[in-house]
């Protein structure tokens, strides 16, 4: 019995660990000889963003690029710095929300997607990024109440809330208090001063759970959510047009925004509409299909892979 | 302005000391969740560990249960509890209690086993009946190690309670999770420092409590032999 | 199969059909998880072993090391990930710095306990036999400290496997990504599968290390 055996084993374990760490610690993608380059696609932390990220990513992959994904990353406040520092190359944005983020809520977004995107690009140019052609597909903030609440106070539109907001509790995500199309907008455009605002999540399970157990009466959802009806929620109409053109638009770093990349992405965008978003959201949220599988099915159906 | 200066400014801003998102409120929520979880956990774990240790039964299970407990990912347990029970304190307390129980079971079992058999014999010889023997002779000797288990659990619960904010819970973790979502680093660092301070205070308070509970004679007689550093981290 | 209602959506805790179609997805997550864990452990050992040895001999370094890494240990991992993002980005480095830091504390503490526990008689005997400092360390002290080091390694391993799930919030996470997906989509299967696999992997790692310890240190039974 060798009394140094333990020590040898420890050293061997260390060496093995170091080797494995060196081998696996690097990036996992192997650049193929035919790859046109690497693109890192990011998505916000809700399923629709994962679907859109996959639509863009798979279209680019089909065109010969090596695509990495960083999905469920978080809010715009996490993704935008990552884009600026080059850790990600592309994310699926929403035109008006992007504009109001990069212009520090200056209030320049309008209901016109093209104009909004053009204005957005004046800001993106300063950080070496560009937004491409906005899609007809739209998904903006929406404010929902339960059917019971709507019946009780006779609510169909957001301005119906103005007289009774003080009796209601509002729930949204952590970015809501400082996000133009959320709490500040509700207060300035509709004069809504809720009894209380709860920090839950951005259109996620906590918000839905809060509706269910009555902790909130009004909550932030997204206009293309597919499960609202099934959950007994109804969206109040934005009658004073607080929400601007939140059309889907890819935000890309100029270093990878070659004409070819732009063509691929714009083609995906052009064929996408709001109904498509709702359908794909339903497949993920209600049928638990994978975002990437849903994206592949959509691209195949619309002959992007032919 | 450096991050530290900005954090200091955040902590000294009076606006952050009032209202539902103020430091007293969040601190209160955090302490409330932690105390509930450790207390309920102790109510479950200590009797089990003490009884098993006194009779010397199911030793393997009692010792290995803390291994099993350490192996449970706290993030996963919290989300599962949230899925079952929805919003509110209940799922968080249930998940944290589940995490708090194992180290207390193991430590109280080992503590009772470590009581010198000669002392137990002497007590039996002096006519102590079973329950009296446990309460008056064995437990006082076992308290140091039992308290060490409670301290480990408590500090770990305080740290893990920060994850409650990931499932829309309250507490100091709210500052960290919201800070991450808003890229508001002073808020995040302030939250982290508050949690660290709370964890250290918990350790100190419970150490002080131990000094109060353990009879002087026993403190002098025996310093617990720590086989290995039993602290572990789940968040 | 137990069904569960949440928001009136009925689904089983594990949908076996889903699992059978997603074996690759789950295995990829396991691979990322194991890689993150191994790097954290390796990094921890590489720093903790020399540091522990040095700190054993120098009381001031000992106090400094335990205080510094001890303070670091009390900071929740999720906060450290968030704070590191501006400096190291959404990368493995951001995940590994806190993980390695925590492991250094656990390992250094145990190395110190192990080295402290070497009986003074043994050291005297070694000195008497003519051992100089370094050979004495390598041939006498470290082998005797191995049980404590292994104990620390086991705690560090299980602890790391759990905390790696939290790196999901910066886009990594291994099995934590499945937990996050389960939360965001209210989808139980990835959530439960990931939680169970975490437990299984942690227990397997613990048993494996206990086995290696039994081979390496036969004179001391792992507790």
mmCIF file of N, CA, C and O in Angstrom, chain C residues 127-206:
data_model
loop_
_atom_site.group_PDB
_atom_site.id
_atom_site.type_symbol
_atom_site.label_atom_id
_atom_site.label_comp_id
_atom_site.label_asym_id
_atom_site.label_seq_id
_atom_site.Cartn_x
_atom_site.Cartn_y
_atom_site.Cartn_z
ATOM 1 N N UNK C 127 10.341 15.733 12.145
ATOM 2 C CA UNK C 127 11.501 16.618 12.258
ATOM 3 C C UNK C 127 12.698 15.850 12.782
ATOM 4 O O UNK C 127 13.834 16.019 12.330
ATOM 5 N N UNK C 128 12.393 14.979 13.762
ATOM 6 C CA UNK C 128 13.480 14.201 14.336
ATOM 7 C C UNK C 128 14.137 13.285 13.314
ATOM 8 O O UNK C 128 15.332 13.005 13.378
ATOM 9 N N UNK C 129 13.321 12.825 12.363
ATOM 10 C CA UNK C 129 13.878 11.930 11.349
ATOM 11 C C UNK C 129 14.631 12.702 10.282
ATOM 12 O O UNK C 129 15.151 12.103 9.340
ATOM 13 N N UNK C 130 14.600 14.022 10.363
ATOM 14 C CA UNK C 130 15.388 14.798 9.426
ATOM 15 C C UNK C 130 14.616 15.359 8.249
ATOM 16 O O UNK C 130 15.213 15.874 7.300
ATOM 17 N N UNK C 131 13.277 15.270 8.289
ATOM 18 C CA UNK C 131 12.503 15.859 7.193
ATOM 19 C C UNK C 131 12.644 17.371 7.218
ATOM 20 O O UNK C 131 12.540 17.994 8.256
ATOM 21 N N UNK C 132 12.869 17.939 6.036
ATOM 22 C CA UNK C 132 12.792 19.389 5.973
ATOM 23 C C UNK C 132 11.366 19.786 5.635
ATOM 24 O O UNK C 132 10.527 18.935 5.358
ATOM 25 N N UNK C 133 11.120 21.110 5.644
ATOM 26 C CA UNK C 133 9.729 21.594 5.597
ATOM 27 C C UNK C 133 8.931 21.053 4.415
ATOM 28 O O UNK C 133 7.855 20.490 4.589
ATOM 29 N N UNK C 134 9.444 21.215 3.203
ATOM 30 C CA UNK C 134 8.648 20.837 2.035
ATOM 31 C C UNK C 134 8.383 19.336 1.960
ATOM 32 O O UNK C 134 7.242 18.919 1.789
ATOM 33 N N UNK C 135 9.412 18.508 2.121
ATOM 34 C CA UNK C 135 9.123 17.069 2.103
ATOM 35 C C UNK C 135 8.174 16.658 3.221
ATOM 36 O O UNK C 135 7.329 15.795 3.039
ATOM 37 N N UNK C 136 8.325 17.304 4.380
ATOM 38 C CA UNK C 136 7.432 16.969 5.485
ATOM 39 C C UNK C 136 5.999 17.287 5.106
ATOM 40 O O UNK C 136 5.065 16.532 5.376
ATOM 41 N N UNK C 137 5.829 18.420 4.452
ATOM 42 C CA UNK C 137 4.497 18.817 4.022
ATOM 43 C C UNK C 137 3.929 17.797 3.045
ATOM 44 O O UNK C 137 2.813 17.303 3.203
ATOM 45 N N UNK C 138 4.716 17.470 2.032
ATOM 46 C CA UNK C 138 4.200 16.632 0.955
ATOM 47 C C UNK C 138 4.013 15.189 1.404
ATOM 48 O O UNK C 138 3.063 14.527 1.030
ATOM 49 N N UNK C 139 4.943 14.704 2.239
ATOM 50 C CA UNK C 139 4.888 13.279 2.556
ATOM 51 C C UNK C 139 4.157 12.950 3.840
ATOM 52 O O UNK C 139 3.725 11.821 4.029
ATOM 53 N N UNK C 140 4.038 13.906 4.723
ATOM 54 C CA UNK C 140 3.418 13.626 6.022
ATOM 55 C C UNK C 140 2.114 14.401 6.189
ATOM 56 O O UNK C 140 1.046 13.825 6.370
ATOM 57 N N UNK C 141 2.241 15.736 6.137
ATOM 58 C CA UNK C 141 1.090 16.553 6.519
ATOM 59 C C UNK C 141 -0.072 16.438 5.548
ATOM 60 O O UNK C 141 -1.224 16.217 5.952
ATOM 61 N N UNK C 142 0.211 16.600 4.250
ATOM 62 C CA UNK C 142 -0.893 16.567 3.279
ATOM 63 C C UNK C 142 -1.618 15.222 3.257
ATOM 64 O O UNK C 142 -2.843 15.185 3.285
ATOM 65 N N UNK C 143 -0.885 14.118 3.224
ATOM 66 C CA UNK C 143 -1.624 12.847 3.258
ATOM 67 C C UNK C 143 -2.516 12.728 4.486
ATOM 68 O O UNK C 143 -3.632 12.228 4.407
ATOM 69 N N UNK C 144 -2.010 13.195 5.649
ATOM 70 C CA UNK C 144 -2.838 13.109 6.842
ATOM 71 C C UNK C 144 -4.029 14.059 6.760
ATOM 72 O O UNK C 144 -5.063 13.825 7.393
ATOM 73 N N UNK C 145 -3.866 15.131 6.009
ATOM 74 C CA UNK C 145 -4.965 16.100 5.894
ATOM 75 C C UNK C 145 -5.977 15.700 4.831
ATOM 76 O O UNK C 145 -7.028 16.319 4.699
ATOM 77 N N UNK C 146 -5.650 14.660 4.075
ATOM 78 C CA UNK C 146 -6.537 14.285 2.960
ATOM 79 C C UNK C 146 -7.993 14.041 3.346
ATOM 80 O O UNK C 146 -8.884 14.461 2.620
ATOM 81 N N UNK C 147 -8.277 13.346 4.440
ATOM 82 C CA UNK C 147 -9.697 13.140 4.760
ATOM 83 C C UNK C 147 -10.464 14.450 4.847
ATOM 84 O O UNK C 147 -11.568 14.564 4.313
ATOM 85 N N UNK C 148 -9.863 15.439 5.487
ATOM 86 C CA UNK C 148 -10.546 16.728 5.604
ATOM 87 C C UNK C 148 -10.669 17.390 4.241
ATOM 88 O O UNK C 148 -11.696 17.996 3.920
ATOM 89 N N UNK C 149 -9.629 17.273 3.419
ATOM 90 C CA UNK C 149 -9.683 17.887 2.091
ATOM 91 C C UNK C 149 -10.781 17.237 1.266
ATOM 92 O O UNK C 149 -11.559 17.916 0.590
ATOM 93 N N UNK C 150 -10.854 15.905 1.318
ATOM 94 C CA UNK C 150 -11.908 15.229 0.581
ATOM 95 C C UNK C 150 -13.290 15.634 1.084
ATOM 96 O O UNK C 150 -14.222 15.815 0.309
ATOM 97 N N UNK C 151 -13.405 15.749 2.405
ATOM 98 C CA UNK C 151 -14.692 16.169 2.960
ATOM 99 C C UNK C 151 -15.086 17.516 2.383
ATOM 100 O O UNK C 151 -16.229 17.733 1.976
ATOM 101 N N UNK C 152 -14.122 18.436 2.351
ATOM 102 C CA UNK C 152 -14.397 19.758 1.792
ATOM 103 C C UNK C 152 -14.752 19.674 0.322
ATOM 104 O O UNK C 152 -15.658 20.362 -0.164
ATOM 105 N N UNK C 153 -14.052 18.802 -0.403
ATOM 106 C CA UNK C 153 -14.318 18.652 -1.834
ATOM 107 C C UNK C 153 -15.734 18.143 -2.065
ATOM 108 O O UNK C 153 -16.435 18.581 -2.983
ATOM 109 N N UNK C 154 -16.175 17.247 -1.203
ATOM 110 C CA UNK C 154 -17.540 16.720 -1.360
ATOM 111 C C UNK C 154 -18.575 17.809 -1.111
ATOM 112 O O UNK C 154 -19.550 17.958 -1.854
ATOM 113 N N UNK C 155 -18.365 18.582 -0.042
ATOM 114 C CA UNK C 155 -19.307 19.671 0.233
ATOM 115 C C UNK C 155 -19.297 20.673 -0.917
ATOM 116 O O UNK C 155 -20.348 21.119 -1.390
ATOM 117 N N UNK C 156 -18.086 21.017 -1.387
ATOM 118 C CA UNK C 156 -17.979 22.004 -2.468
ATOM 119 C C UNK C 156 -18.677 21.502 -3.725
ATOM 120 O O UNK C 156 -19.349 22.256 -4.424
ATOM 121 N N UNK C 157 -18.519 20.217 -4.022
ATOM 122 C CA UNK C 157 -19.115 19.662 -5.241
ATOM 123 C C UNK C 157 -20.632 19.764 -5.202
ATOM 124 O O UNK C 157 -21.273 20.268 -6.135
ATOM 125 N N UNK C 158 -21.205 19.260 -4.118
ATOM 126 C CA UNK C 158 -22.667 19.258 -4.045
ATOM 127 C C UNK C 158 -23.202 20.683 -4.052
ATOM 128 O O UNK C 158 -24.205 21.000 -4.707
ATOM 129 N N UNK C 159 -22.521 21.550 -3.321
ATOM 130 C CA UNK C 159 -22.933 22.944 -3.246
ATOM 131 C C UNK C 159 -22.880 23.599 -4.628
ATOM 132 O O UNK C 159 -23.805 24.294 -5.042
ATOM 133 N N UNK C 160 -21.784 23.366 -5.354
ATOM 134 C CA UNK C 160 -21.620 23.978 -6.675
ATOM 135 C C UNK C 160 -22.709 23.513 -7.631
ATOM 136 O O UNK C 160 -23.263 24.320 -8.384
ATOM 137 N N UNK C 161 -23.010 22.211 -7.603
ATOM 138 C CA UNK C 161 -24.018 21.693 -8.524
ATOM 139 C C UNK C 161 -25.343 22.420 -8.326
ATOM 140 O O UNK C 161 -26.054 22.727 -9.288
ATOM 141 N N UNK C 162 -25.673 22.730 -7.075
ATOM 142 C CA UNK C 162 -26.916 23.454 -6.823
ATOM 143 C C UNK C 162 -26.860 24.890 -7.311
ATOM 144 O O UNK C 162 -27.801 25.387 -7.923
ATOM 145 N N UNK C 163 -25.742 25.568 -7.052
ATOM 146 C CA UNK C 163 -25.663 26.990 -7.385
ATOM 147 C C UNK C 163 -25.548 27.201 -8.895
ATOM 148 O O UNK C 163 -25.959 28.243 -9.410
ATOM 149 N N UNK C 164 -25.004 26.220 -9.612
ATOM 150 C CA UNK C 164 -24.899 26.370 -11.071
ATOM 151 C C UNK C 164 -26.281 26.615 -11.688
ATOM 152 O O UNK C 164 -26.407 27.335 -12.680
ATOM 153 N N UNK C 165 -27.334 26.059 -11.077
ATOM 154 C CA UNK C 165 -28.670 26.270 -11.652
ATOM 155 C C UNK C 165 -29.002 27.756 -11.706
ATOM 156 O O UNK C 165 -29.722 28.213 -12.580
ATOM 157 N N UNK C 166 -28.477 28.526 -10.759
ATOM 158 C CA UNK C 166 -28.822 29.942 -10.691
ATOM 159 C C UNK C 166 -28.173 30.727 -11.820
ATOM 160 O O UNK C 166 -28.627 31.821 -12.169
ATOM 161 N N UNK C 167 -27.092 30.180 -12.421
ATOM 162 C CA UNK C 167 -26.477 30.907 -13.532
ATOM 163 C C UNK C 167 -27.406 30.984 -14.738
ATOM 164 O O UNK C 167 -27.080 31.626 -15.731
ATOM 165 N N UNK C 168 -28.562 30.354 -14.650
ATOM 166 C CA UNK C 168 -29.540 30.495 -15.731
ATOM 167 C C UNK C 168 -29.942 31.949 -15.929
ATOM 168 O O UNK C 168 -30.323 32.355 -17.019
ATOM 169 N N UNK C 169 -29.855 32.741 -14.869
ATOM 170 C CA UNK C 169 -30.293 34.125 -15.007
ATOM 171 C C UNK C 169 -29.325 34.949 -15.857
ATOM 172 O O UNK C 169 -29.632 36.080 -16.209
ATOM 173 N N UNK C 170 -28.128 34.414 -16.156
ATOM 174 C CA UNK C 170 -27.266 35.134 -17.083
ATOM 175 C C UNK C 170 -27.082 34.333 -18.360
ATOM 176 O O UNK C 170 -26.073 34.436 -19.040
ATOM 177 N N UNK C 171 -28.051 33.506 -18.664
ATOM 178 C CA UNK C 171 -28.033 32.817 -19.951
ATOM 179 C C UNK C 171 -27.307 31.489 -19.949
ATOM 180 O O UNK C 171 -27.223 30.837 -20.979
ATOM 181 N N UNK C 172 -26.768 31.066 -18.818
ATOM 182 C CA UNK C 172 -26.093 29.763 -18.781
ATOM 183 C C UNK C 172 -26.995 28.787 -18.044
ATOM 184 O O UNK C 172 -28.134 28.618 -18.390
ATOM 185 N N UNK C 173 -26.457 28.155 -17.008
ATOM 186 C CA UNK C 173 -27.318 27.421 -16.092
ATOM 187 C C UNK C 173 -27.361 25.925 -16.263
ATOM 188 O O UNK C 173 -27.765 25.233 -15.350
ATOM 189 N N UNK C 174 -27.009 25.404 -17.419
ATOM 190 C CA UNK C 174 -27.121 23.954 -17.554
ATOM 191 C C UNK C 174 -28.554 23.535 -17.275
ATOM 192 O O UNK C 174 -29.495 23.968 -17.944
ATOM 193 N N UNK C 175 -28.738 22.705 -16.273
ATOM 194 C CA UNK C 175 -30.089 22.254 -15.936
ATOM 195 C C UNK C 175 -30.939 23.421 -15.426
ATOM 196 O O UNK C 175 -32.172 23.351 -15.464
ATOM 197 N N UNK C 176 -30.300 24.481 -14.967
ATOM 198 C CA UNK C 176 -31.054 25.654 -14.531
ATOM 199 C C UNK C 176 -31.876 26.262 -15.656
ATOM 200 O O UNK C 176 -32.931 26.861 -15.421
ATOM 201 N N UNK C 177 -31.424 26.103 -16.903
ATOM 202 C CA UNK C 177 -32.192 26.618 -18.037
ATOM 203 C C UNK C 177 -33.535 25.901 -18.132
ATOM 204 O O UNK C 177 -34.543 26.510 -18.469
ATOM 205 N N UNK C 178 -33.524 24.607 -17.818
ATOM 206 C CA UNK C 178 -34.779 23.856 -17.857
ATOM 207 C C UNK C 178 -35.707 24.318 -16.743
ATOM 208 O O UNK C 178 -36.922 24.401 -16.924
ATOM 209 N N UNK C 179 -35.123 24.618 -15.596
ATOM 210 C CA UNK C 179 -35.943 25.120 -14.492
ATOM 211 C C UNK C 179 -36.552 26.459 -14.880
ATOM 212 O O UNK C 179 -37.746 26.718 -14.671
ATOM 213 N N UNK C 180 -35.719 27.320 -15.472
ATOM 214 C CA UNK C 180 -36.201 28.642 -15.869
ATOM 215 C C UNK C 180 -37.300 28.515 -16.916
ATOM 216 O O UNK C 180 -38.320 29.202 -16.868
ATOM 217 N N UNK C 181 -37.090 27.616 -17.862
ATOM 218 C CA UNK C 181 -38.118 27.410 -18.887
ATOM 219 C C UNK C 181 -39.414 26.907 -18.242
ATOM 220 O O UNK C 181 -40.504 27.338 -18.588
ATOM 221 N N UNK C 182 -39.269 26.000 -17.277
ATOM 222 C CA UNK C 182 -40.450 25.500 -16.585
ATOM 223 C C UNK C 182 -41.206 26.606 -15.892
ATOM 224 O O UNK C 182 -42.433 26.622 -15.865
ATOM 225 N N UNK C 183 -40.467 27.582 -15.351
ATOM 226 C CA UNK C 183 -41.105 28.702 -14.677
ATOM 227 C C UNK C 183 -41.784 29.618 -15.675
ATOM 228 O O UNK C 183 -42.971 29.930 -15.556
ATOM 229 N N UNK C 184 -41.032 30.053 -16.704
ATOM 230 C CA UNK C 184 -41.559 31.031 -17.650
ATOM 231 C C UNK C 184 -42.754 30.481 -18.414
ATOM 232 O O UNK C 184 -43.729 31.196 -18.647
ATOM 233 N N UNK C 185 -42.686 29.208 -18.807
ATOM 234 C CA UNK C 185 -43.769 28.660 -19.624
ATOM 235 C C UNK C 185 -44.794 27.880 -18.811
ATOM 236 O O UNK C 185 -45.691 27.275 -19.390
ATOM 237 N N UNK C 186 -44.661 27.885 -17.479
ATOM 238 C CA UNK C 186 -45.538 27.061 -16.634
ATOM 239 C C UNK C 186 -45.626 25.654 -17.210
ATOM 240 O O UNK C 186 -46.687 25.140 -17.524
ATOM 241 N N UNK C 187 -44.462 25.056 -17.350
ATOM 242 C CA UNK C 187 -44.355 23.750 -17.981
ATOM 243 C C UNK C 187 -43.590 22.859 -17.022
ATOM 244 O O UNK C 187 -42.409 23.077 -16.772
ATOM 245 N N UNK C 188 -44.253 21.871 -16.454
ATOM 246 C CA UNK C 188 -43.633 21.145 -15.350
ATOM 247 C C UNK C 188 -42.512 20.212 -15.766
ATOM 248 O O UNK C 188 -41.567 20.012 -15.015
ATOM 249 N N UNK C 189 -42.628 19.597 -16.934
ATOM 250 C CA UNK C 189 -41.676 18.528 -17.263
ATOM 251 C C UNK C 189 -40.211 18.947 -17.178
ATOM 252 O O UNK C 189 -39.431 18.294 -16.476
ATOM 253 N N UNK C 190 -39.789 20.015 -17.890
ATOM 254 C CA UNK C 190 -38.368 20.367 -17.761
ATOM 255 C C UNK C 190 -38.005 20.730 -16.332
ATOM 256 O O UNK C 190 -36.907 20.431 -15.856
ATOM 257 N N UNK C 191 -38.937 21.370 -15.622
ATOM 258 C CA UNK C 191 -38.677 21.786 -14.248
ATOM 259 C C UNK C 191 -38.383 20.576 -13.361
ATOM 260 O O UNK C 191 -37.365 20.521 -12.658
ATOM 261 N N UNK C 192 -39.277 19.601 -13.392
ATOM 262 C CA UNK C 192 -39.122 18.445 -12.508
ATOM 263 C C UNK C 192 -37.935 17.589 -12.930
ATOM 264 O O UNK C 192 -37.144 17.137 -12.101
ATOM 265 N N UNK C 193 -37.799 17.385 -14.247
ATOM 266 C CA UNK C 193 -36.676 16.576 -14.736
ATOM 267 C C UNK C 193 -35.358 17.205 -14.305
ATOM 268 O O UNK C 193 -34.456 16.517 -13.808
ATOM 269 N N UNK C 194 -35.242 18.516 -14.450
ATOM 270 C CA UNK C 194 -33.990 19.181 -14.099
ATOM 271 C C UNK C 194 -33.717 19.088 -12.606
ATOM 272 O O UNK C 194 -32.589 18.823 -12.188
ATOM 273 N N UNK C 195 -34.745 19.310 -11.791
ATOM 274 C CA UNK C 195 -34.542 19.254 -10.339
ATOM 275 C C UNK C 195 -34.108 17.851 -9.922
ATOM 276 O O UNK C 195 -33.146 17.685 -9.152
ATOM 277 N N UNK C 196 -34.798 16.852 -10.432
ATOM 278 C CA UNK C 196 -34.446 15.478 -10.070
ATOM 279 C C UNK C 196 -33.036 15.138 -10.531
ATOM 280 O O UNK C 196 -32.240 14.560 -9.791
ATOM 281 N N UNK C 197 -32.699 15.535 -11.768
ATOM 282 C CA UNK C 197 -31.359 15.239 -12.281
ATOM 283 C C UNK C 197 -30.273 15.924 -11.459
ATOM 284 O O UNK C 197 -29.216 15.357 -11.214
ATOM 285 N N UNK C 198 -30.546 17.155 -11.017
ATOM 286 C CA UNK C 198 -29.576 17.845 -10.159
ATOM 287 C C UNK C 198 -29.302 17.026 -8.924
ATOM 288 O O UNK C 198 -28.154 16.841 -8.511
ATOM 289 N N UNK C 199 -30.377 16.544 -8.297
ATOM 290 C CA UNK C 199 -30.213 15.762 -7.078
ATOM 291 C C UNK C 199 -29.415 14.496 -7.381
ATOM 292 O O UNK C 199 -28.469 14.148 -6.668
ATOM 293 N N UNK C 200 -29.782 13.822 -8.459
ATOM 294 C CA UNK C 200 -29.108 12.570 -8.809
ATOM 295 C C UNK C 200 -27.624 12.808 -9.075
ATOM 296 O O UNK C 200 -26.763 12.084 -8.569
ATOM 297 N N UNK C 201 -27.331 13.841 -9.871
ATOM 298 C CA UNK C 201 -25.924 14.114 -10.202
ATOM 299 C C UNK C 201 -25.143 14.458 -8.945
ATOM 300 O O UNK C 201 -24.007 13.997 -8.748
ATOM 301 N N UNK C 202 -25.745 15.248 -8.057
ATOM 302 C CA UNK C 202 -25.040 15.632 -6.836
ATOM 303 C C UNK C 202 -24.766 14.402 -5.974
ATOM 304 O O UNK C 202 -23.663 14.232 -5.445
ATOM 305 N N UNK C 203 -25.772 13.541 -5.850
ATOM 306 C CA UNK C 203 -25.578 12.351 -5.029
ATOM 307 C C UNK C 203 -24.528 11.425 -5.650
ATOM 308 O O UNK C 203 -23.674 10.875 -4.954
ATOM 309 N N UNK C 204 -24.589 11.269 -6.978
ATOM 310 C CA UNK C 204 -23.602 10.422 -7.647
ATOM 311 C C UNK C 204 -22.196 10.969 -7.429
ATOM 312 O O UNK C 204 -21.258 10.214 -7.142
ATOM 313 N N UNK C 205 -22.050 12.292 -7.569
ATOM 314 C CA UNK C 205 -20.734 12.900 -7.390
ATOM 315 C C UNK C 205 -20.243 12.666 -5.974
ATOM 316 O O UNK C 205 -19.069 12.357 -5.751
ATOM 317 N N UNK C 206 -21.152 12.800 -5.001
ATOM 318 C CA UNK C 206 -20.772 12.604 -3.608
ATOM 319 C C UNK C 206 -20.318 11.167 -3.374
ATOM 320 O O UNK C 206 -19.287 10.918 -2.737
#
